[in-house]
CSV table of C-alpha atoms and ligand atoms in Angstrom, one decimal:
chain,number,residue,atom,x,y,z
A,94,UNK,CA,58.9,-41.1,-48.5
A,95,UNK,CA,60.4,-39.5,-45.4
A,96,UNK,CA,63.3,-41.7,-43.6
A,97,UNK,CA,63.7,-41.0,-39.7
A,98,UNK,CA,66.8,-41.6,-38.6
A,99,UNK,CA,68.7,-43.1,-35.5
A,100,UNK,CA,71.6,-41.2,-33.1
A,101,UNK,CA,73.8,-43.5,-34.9
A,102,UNK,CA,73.5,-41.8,-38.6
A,103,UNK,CA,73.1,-38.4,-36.9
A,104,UNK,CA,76.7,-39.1,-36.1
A,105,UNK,CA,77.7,-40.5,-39.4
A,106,UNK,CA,75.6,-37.4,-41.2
A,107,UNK,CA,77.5,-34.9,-38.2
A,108,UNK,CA,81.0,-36.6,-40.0
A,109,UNK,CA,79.8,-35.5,-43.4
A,110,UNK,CA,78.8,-32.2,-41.6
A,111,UNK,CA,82.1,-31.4,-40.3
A,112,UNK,CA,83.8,-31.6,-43.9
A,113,UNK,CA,80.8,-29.4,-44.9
A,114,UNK,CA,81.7,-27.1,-42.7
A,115,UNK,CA,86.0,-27.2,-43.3
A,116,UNK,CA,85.2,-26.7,-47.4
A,117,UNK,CA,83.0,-23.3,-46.3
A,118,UNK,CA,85.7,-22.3,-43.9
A,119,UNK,CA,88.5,-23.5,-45.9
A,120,UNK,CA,86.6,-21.3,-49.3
A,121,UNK,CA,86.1,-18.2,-47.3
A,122,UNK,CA,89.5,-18.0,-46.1
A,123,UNK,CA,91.0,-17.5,-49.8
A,124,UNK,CA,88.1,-15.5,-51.3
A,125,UNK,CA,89.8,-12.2,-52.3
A,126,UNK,CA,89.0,-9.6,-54.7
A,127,UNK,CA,90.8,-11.4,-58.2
A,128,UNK,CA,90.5,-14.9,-56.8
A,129,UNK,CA,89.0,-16.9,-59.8
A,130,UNK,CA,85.9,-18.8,-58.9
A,131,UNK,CA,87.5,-21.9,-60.2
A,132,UNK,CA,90.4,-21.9,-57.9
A,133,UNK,CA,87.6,-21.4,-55.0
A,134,UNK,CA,86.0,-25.0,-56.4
A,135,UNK,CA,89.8,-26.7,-56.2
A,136,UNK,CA,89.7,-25.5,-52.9
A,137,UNK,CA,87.1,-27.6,-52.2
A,138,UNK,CA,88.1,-30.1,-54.0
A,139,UNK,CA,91.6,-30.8,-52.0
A,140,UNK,CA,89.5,-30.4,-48.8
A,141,UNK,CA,86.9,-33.2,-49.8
A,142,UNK,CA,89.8,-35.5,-51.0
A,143,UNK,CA,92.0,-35.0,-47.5
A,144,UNK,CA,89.0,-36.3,-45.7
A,145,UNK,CA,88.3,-38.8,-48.3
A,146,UNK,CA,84.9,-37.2,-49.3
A,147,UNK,CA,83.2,-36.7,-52.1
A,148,UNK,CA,81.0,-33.8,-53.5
A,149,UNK,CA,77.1,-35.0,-53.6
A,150,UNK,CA,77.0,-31.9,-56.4
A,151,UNK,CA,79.5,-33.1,-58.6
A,152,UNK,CA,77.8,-34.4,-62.3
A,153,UNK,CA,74.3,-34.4,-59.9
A,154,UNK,CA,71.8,-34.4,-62.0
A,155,UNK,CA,68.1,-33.2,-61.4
A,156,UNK,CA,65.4,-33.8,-63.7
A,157,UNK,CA,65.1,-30.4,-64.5
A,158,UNK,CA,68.5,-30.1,-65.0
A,159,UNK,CA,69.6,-29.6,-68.8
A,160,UNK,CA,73.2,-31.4,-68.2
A,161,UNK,CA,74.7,-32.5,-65.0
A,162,UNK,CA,76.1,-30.3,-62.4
A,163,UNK,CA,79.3,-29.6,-63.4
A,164,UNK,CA,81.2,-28.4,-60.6
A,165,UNK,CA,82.2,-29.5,-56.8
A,166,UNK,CA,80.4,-26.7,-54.8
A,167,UNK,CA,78.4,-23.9,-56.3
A,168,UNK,CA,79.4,-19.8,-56.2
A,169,UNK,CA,76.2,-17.6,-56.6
A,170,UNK,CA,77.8,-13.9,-56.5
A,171,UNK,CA,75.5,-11.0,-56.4
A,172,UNK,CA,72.2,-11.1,-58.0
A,173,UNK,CA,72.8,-14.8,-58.5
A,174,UNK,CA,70.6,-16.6,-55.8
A,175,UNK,CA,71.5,-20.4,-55.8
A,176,UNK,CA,73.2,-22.8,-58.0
A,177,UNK,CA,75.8,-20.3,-59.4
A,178,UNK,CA,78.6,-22.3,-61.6
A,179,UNK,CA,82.3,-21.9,-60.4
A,180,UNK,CA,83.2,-21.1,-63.8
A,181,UNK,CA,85.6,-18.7,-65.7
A,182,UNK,CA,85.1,-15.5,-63.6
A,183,UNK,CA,87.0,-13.7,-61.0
A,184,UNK,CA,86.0,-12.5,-57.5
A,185,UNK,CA,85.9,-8.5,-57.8
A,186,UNK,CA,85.7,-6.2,-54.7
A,187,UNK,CA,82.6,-5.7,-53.1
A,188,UNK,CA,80.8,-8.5,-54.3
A,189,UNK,CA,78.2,-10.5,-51.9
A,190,UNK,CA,78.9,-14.4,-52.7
A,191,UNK,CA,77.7,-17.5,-51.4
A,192,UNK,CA,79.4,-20.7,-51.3
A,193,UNK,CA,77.3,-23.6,-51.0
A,194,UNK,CA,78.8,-26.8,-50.3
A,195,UNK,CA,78.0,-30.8,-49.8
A,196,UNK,CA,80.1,-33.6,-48.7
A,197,UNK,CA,79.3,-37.7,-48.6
A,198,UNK,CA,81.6,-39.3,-46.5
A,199,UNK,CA,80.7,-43.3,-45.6
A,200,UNK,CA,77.9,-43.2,-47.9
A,201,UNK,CA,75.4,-40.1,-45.9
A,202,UNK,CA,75.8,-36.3,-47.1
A,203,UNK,CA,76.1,-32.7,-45.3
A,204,UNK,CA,74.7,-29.6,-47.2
A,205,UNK,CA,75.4,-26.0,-46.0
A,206,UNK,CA,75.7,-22.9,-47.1
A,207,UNK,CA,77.4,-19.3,-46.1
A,208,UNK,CA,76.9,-15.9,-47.4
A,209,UNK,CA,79.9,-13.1,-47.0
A,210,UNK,CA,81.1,-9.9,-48.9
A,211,UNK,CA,84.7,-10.0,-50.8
A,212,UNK,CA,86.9,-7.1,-49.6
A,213,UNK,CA,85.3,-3.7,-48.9
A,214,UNK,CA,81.5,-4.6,-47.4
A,215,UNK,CA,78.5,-2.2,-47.8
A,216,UNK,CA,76.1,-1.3,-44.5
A,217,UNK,CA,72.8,-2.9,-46.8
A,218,UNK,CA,75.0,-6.5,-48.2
A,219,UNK,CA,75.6,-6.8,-44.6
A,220,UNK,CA,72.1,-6.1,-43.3
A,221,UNK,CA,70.8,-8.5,-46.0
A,222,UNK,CA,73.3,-11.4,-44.5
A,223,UNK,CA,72.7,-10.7,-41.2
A,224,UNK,CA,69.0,-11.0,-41.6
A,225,UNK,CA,69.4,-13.9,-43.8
A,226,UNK,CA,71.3,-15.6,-41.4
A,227,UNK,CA,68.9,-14.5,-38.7
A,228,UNK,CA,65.7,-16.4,-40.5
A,229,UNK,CA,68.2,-19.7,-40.8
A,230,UNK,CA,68.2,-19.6,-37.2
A,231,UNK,CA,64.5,-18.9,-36.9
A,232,UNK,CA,63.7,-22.0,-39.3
A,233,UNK,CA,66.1,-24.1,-37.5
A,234,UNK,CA,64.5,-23.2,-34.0
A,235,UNK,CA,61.2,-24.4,-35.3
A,236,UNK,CA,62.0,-27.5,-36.6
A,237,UNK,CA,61.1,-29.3,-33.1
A,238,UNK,CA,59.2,-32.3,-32.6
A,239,UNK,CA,55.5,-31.9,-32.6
A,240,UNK,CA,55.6,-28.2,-34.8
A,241,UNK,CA,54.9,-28.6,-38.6
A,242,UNK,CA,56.9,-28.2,-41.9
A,243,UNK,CA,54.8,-24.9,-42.2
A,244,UNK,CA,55.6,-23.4,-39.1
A,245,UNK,CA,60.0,-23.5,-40.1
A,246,UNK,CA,58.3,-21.8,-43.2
A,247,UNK,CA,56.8,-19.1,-41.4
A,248,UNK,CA,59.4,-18.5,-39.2
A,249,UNK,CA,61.6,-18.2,-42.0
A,250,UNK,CA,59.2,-16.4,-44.4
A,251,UNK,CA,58.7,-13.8,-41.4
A,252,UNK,CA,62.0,-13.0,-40.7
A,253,UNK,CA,62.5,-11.8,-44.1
A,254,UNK,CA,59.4,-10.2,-44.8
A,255,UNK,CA,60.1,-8.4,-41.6
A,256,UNK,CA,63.1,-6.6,-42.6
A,257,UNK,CA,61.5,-5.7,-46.1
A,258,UNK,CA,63.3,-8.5,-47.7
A,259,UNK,CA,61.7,-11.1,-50.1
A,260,UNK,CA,62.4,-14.8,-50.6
A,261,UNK,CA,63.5,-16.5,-54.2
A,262,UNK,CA,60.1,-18.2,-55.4
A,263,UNK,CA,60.3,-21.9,-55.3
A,264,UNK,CA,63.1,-21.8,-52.8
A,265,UNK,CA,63.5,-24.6,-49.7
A,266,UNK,CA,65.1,-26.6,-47.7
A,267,UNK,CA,65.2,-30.3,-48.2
A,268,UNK,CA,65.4,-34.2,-46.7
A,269,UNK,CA,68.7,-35.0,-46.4
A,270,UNK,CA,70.8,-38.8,-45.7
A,271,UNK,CA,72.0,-40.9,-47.6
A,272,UNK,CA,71.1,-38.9,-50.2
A,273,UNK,CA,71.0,-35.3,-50.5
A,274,UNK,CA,67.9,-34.5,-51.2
A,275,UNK,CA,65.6,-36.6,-49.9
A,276,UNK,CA,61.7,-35.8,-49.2
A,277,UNK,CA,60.3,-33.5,-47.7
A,278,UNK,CA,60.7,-30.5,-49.0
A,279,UNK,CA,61.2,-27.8,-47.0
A,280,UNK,CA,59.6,-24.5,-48.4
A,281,UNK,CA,60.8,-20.9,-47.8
A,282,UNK,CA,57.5,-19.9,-47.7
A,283,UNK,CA,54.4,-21.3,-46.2
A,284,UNK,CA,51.8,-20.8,-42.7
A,285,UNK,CA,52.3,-21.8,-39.6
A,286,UNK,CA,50.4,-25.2,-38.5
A,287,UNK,CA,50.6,-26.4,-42.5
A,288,UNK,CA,52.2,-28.9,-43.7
A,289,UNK,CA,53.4,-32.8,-42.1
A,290,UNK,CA,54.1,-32.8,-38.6
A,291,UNK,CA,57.7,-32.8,-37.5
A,292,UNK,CA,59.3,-36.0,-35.6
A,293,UNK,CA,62.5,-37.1,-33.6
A,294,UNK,CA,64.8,-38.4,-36.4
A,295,UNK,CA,63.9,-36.2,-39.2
A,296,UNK,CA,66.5,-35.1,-41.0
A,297,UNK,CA,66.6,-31.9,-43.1
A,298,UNK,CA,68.7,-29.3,-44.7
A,299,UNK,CA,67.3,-25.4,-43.9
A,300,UNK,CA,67.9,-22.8,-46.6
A,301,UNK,CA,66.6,-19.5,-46.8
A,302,UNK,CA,67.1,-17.2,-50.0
A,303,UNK,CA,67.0,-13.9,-49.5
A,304,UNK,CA,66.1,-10.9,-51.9
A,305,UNK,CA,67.6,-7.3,-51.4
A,306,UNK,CA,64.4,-5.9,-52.7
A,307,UNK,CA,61.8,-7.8,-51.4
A,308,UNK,CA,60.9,-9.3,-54.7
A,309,UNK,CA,60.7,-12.9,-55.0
A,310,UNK,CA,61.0,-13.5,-58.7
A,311,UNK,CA,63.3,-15.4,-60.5
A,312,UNK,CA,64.8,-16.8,-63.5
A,313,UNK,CA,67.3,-19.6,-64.6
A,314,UNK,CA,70.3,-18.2,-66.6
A,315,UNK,CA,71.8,-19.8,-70.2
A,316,UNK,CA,74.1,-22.4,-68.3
A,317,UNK,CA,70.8,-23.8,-67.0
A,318,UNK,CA,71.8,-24.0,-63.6
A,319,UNK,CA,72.4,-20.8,-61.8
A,320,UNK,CA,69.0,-18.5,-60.8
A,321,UNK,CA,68.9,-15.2,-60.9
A,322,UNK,CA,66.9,-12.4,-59.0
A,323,UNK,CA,64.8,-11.3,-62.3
A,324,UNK,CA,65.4,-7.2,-60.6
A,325,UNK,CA,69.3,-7.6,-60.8
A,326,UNK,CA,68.8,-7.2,-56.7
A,327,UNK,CA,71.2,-9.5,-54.9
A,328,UNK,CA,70.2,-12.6,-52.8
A,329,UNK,CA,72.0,-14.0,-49.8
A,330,UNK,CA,71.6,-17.6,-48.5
A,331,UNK,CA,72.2,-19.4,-45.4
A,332,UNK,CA,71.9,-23.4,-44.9
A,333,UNK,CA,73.0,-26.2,-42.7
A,334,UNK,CA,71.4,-29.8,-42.4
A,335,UNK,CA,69.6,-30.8,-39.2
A,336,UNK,CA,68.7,-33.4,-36.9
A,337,UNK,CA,65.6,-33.2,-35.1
A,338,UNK,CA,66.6,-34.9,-31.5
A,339,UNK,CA,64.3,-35.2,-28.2
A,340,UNK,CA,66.6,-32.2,-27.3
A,341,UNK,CA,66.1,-30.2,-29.7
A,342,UNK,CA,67.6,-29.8,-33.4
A,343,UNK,CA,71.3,-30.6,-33.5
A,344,UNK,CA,73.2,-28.9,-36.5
A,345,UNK,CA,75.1,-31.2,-38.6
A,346,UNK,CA,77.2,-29.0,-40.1
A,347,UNK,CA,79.3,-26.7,-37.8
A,348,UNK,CA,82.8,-27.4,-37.1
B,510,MF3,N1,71.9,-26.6,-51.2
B,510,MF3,C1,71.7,-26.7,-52.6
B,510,MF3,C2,70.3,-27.3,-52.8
B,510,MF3,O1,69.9,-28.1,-52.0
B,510,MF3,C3,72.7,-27.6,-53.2
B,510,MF3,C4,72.5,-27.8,-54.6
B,510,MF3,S1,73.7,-28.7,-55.2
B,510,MF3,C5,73.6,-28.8,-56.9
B,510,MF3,O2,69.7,-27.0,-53.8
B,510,MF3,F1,74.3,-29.8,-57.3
B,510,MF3,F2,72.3,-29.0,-57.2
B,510,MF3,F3,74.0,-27.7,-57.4
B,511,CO,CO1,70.5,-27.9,-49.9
């Protein structure tokens, strides 16, 4: 069931946005070659409790899901394309990460997501985030009253495909309020002019997945939680939750 939403909770889900927004800026600001991935989790952490937040990812648990998330933001580094654990290892120069992050503050969530390179930067990881960031625009700029769900697809789908890039399988955005992930989906993938028509008051988070090598498979790793490019190609990924407004979509989650 999709849930429109007023200018009211826009401004309650921007709140949630804004912490979304400090935990990214706040992570990316200490990730250094030798930082350990689970000092970049108590980052966020402190910044969710100073704006008395909580983490929608923490012990979330998806049907699919083996055993409950077990971490406060996840850390997909490399060929790892979402959902990467915050676990035992360190930050090593040259590696593409991701921080993904989500926030509920007065009971509605923000989800985002960055994509950077940790100390010395190569010309194609930053081609692969620049484009990646590129098609999170596109998707956004669709998502207008009176286009489709298929047509933020497309536009994302395209600006991939368009730079020789692929897109994870299965990837997507997602409804997003007082929960955070509420229908519809939100595919990476689809046509123009498919899927249920956009309105004032939706609500969604945009997320592209990028491939390096402009192959979309993928597979779920032992922890049951992070997936993988099944190449060893790396993956970038951009996100932030939306409103759609009479003016336009209004991002939720910028500072
Ligand atoms: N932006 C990610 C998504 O919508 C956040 C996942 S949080 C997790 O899939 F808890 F599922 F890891
Ligand atoms: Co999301």
């Amino acid at each position: 069931m999709v849930t429109y939403r007023s200018p009211r909770e826009w401004e309650r889900m921007r709140d949630a946005g804004r912490v979304v927004a400090r935990i990214l800026a706040s992570v990316r600001d200490v990730a250094e070659p030798g930082v350990p991935l689970a000092e970049l989790d108590a980052v966020a952490a402190r910044v969710l409790k100073e704006h008395g937040a909580t983490s929608p990812f923490l012990h979330y648990k998806p049907s699919w899901a083996p055993v409950p998330y077990p971490a406060n933001i996840c850390v997909s580094v490399n060929d790892v394309v979402v959902h990467g654990i915050p676990g035992t290892g360190l930050l090593k120069d040259g590696d593409l990460v991701t921080v993904d992050a989500g926030a509920r503050v007065g009971g509605y969530c923000g989800d985002a997501a960055i994509s950077f390179m940790v100390g010395t930067a190569d010309a194609g990881g930053l081609r692969l985030i620049e484009v990646t960031k590129g098609a999170l625009e596109r998707g956004i700029a669709a998502a207008v009253p009176g286009n489709r769900i298929g047509d933020v697809a497309a536009a994302i789908e395209g600006a991939a495909r368009a730079a020789g890039f692929g897109i994870a399988d299965g990837s997507g955005g997602h409804g997003i309020g007082t929960e955070m992930h509420e229908d519809p989906s939100v595919p990476n993938k689809g046509r123009a002019g498919r899927g249920m028509r956009i309105k004032e008051g939706l609500t969604i988070a945009i997320e592209p997945l990028v491939t390096e090598s402009g192959r979309d498979a993928t597979r779920v790793l032992d922890d049951g939680w992070a997936v993988a490019t099944v190449d060893g190609g790396r993956a970038a990924h951009f996100e932030h939750s939306i409103a759609v407004t009479g003016d336009g979509p209004m991002i939720l989650t910028a500072l």
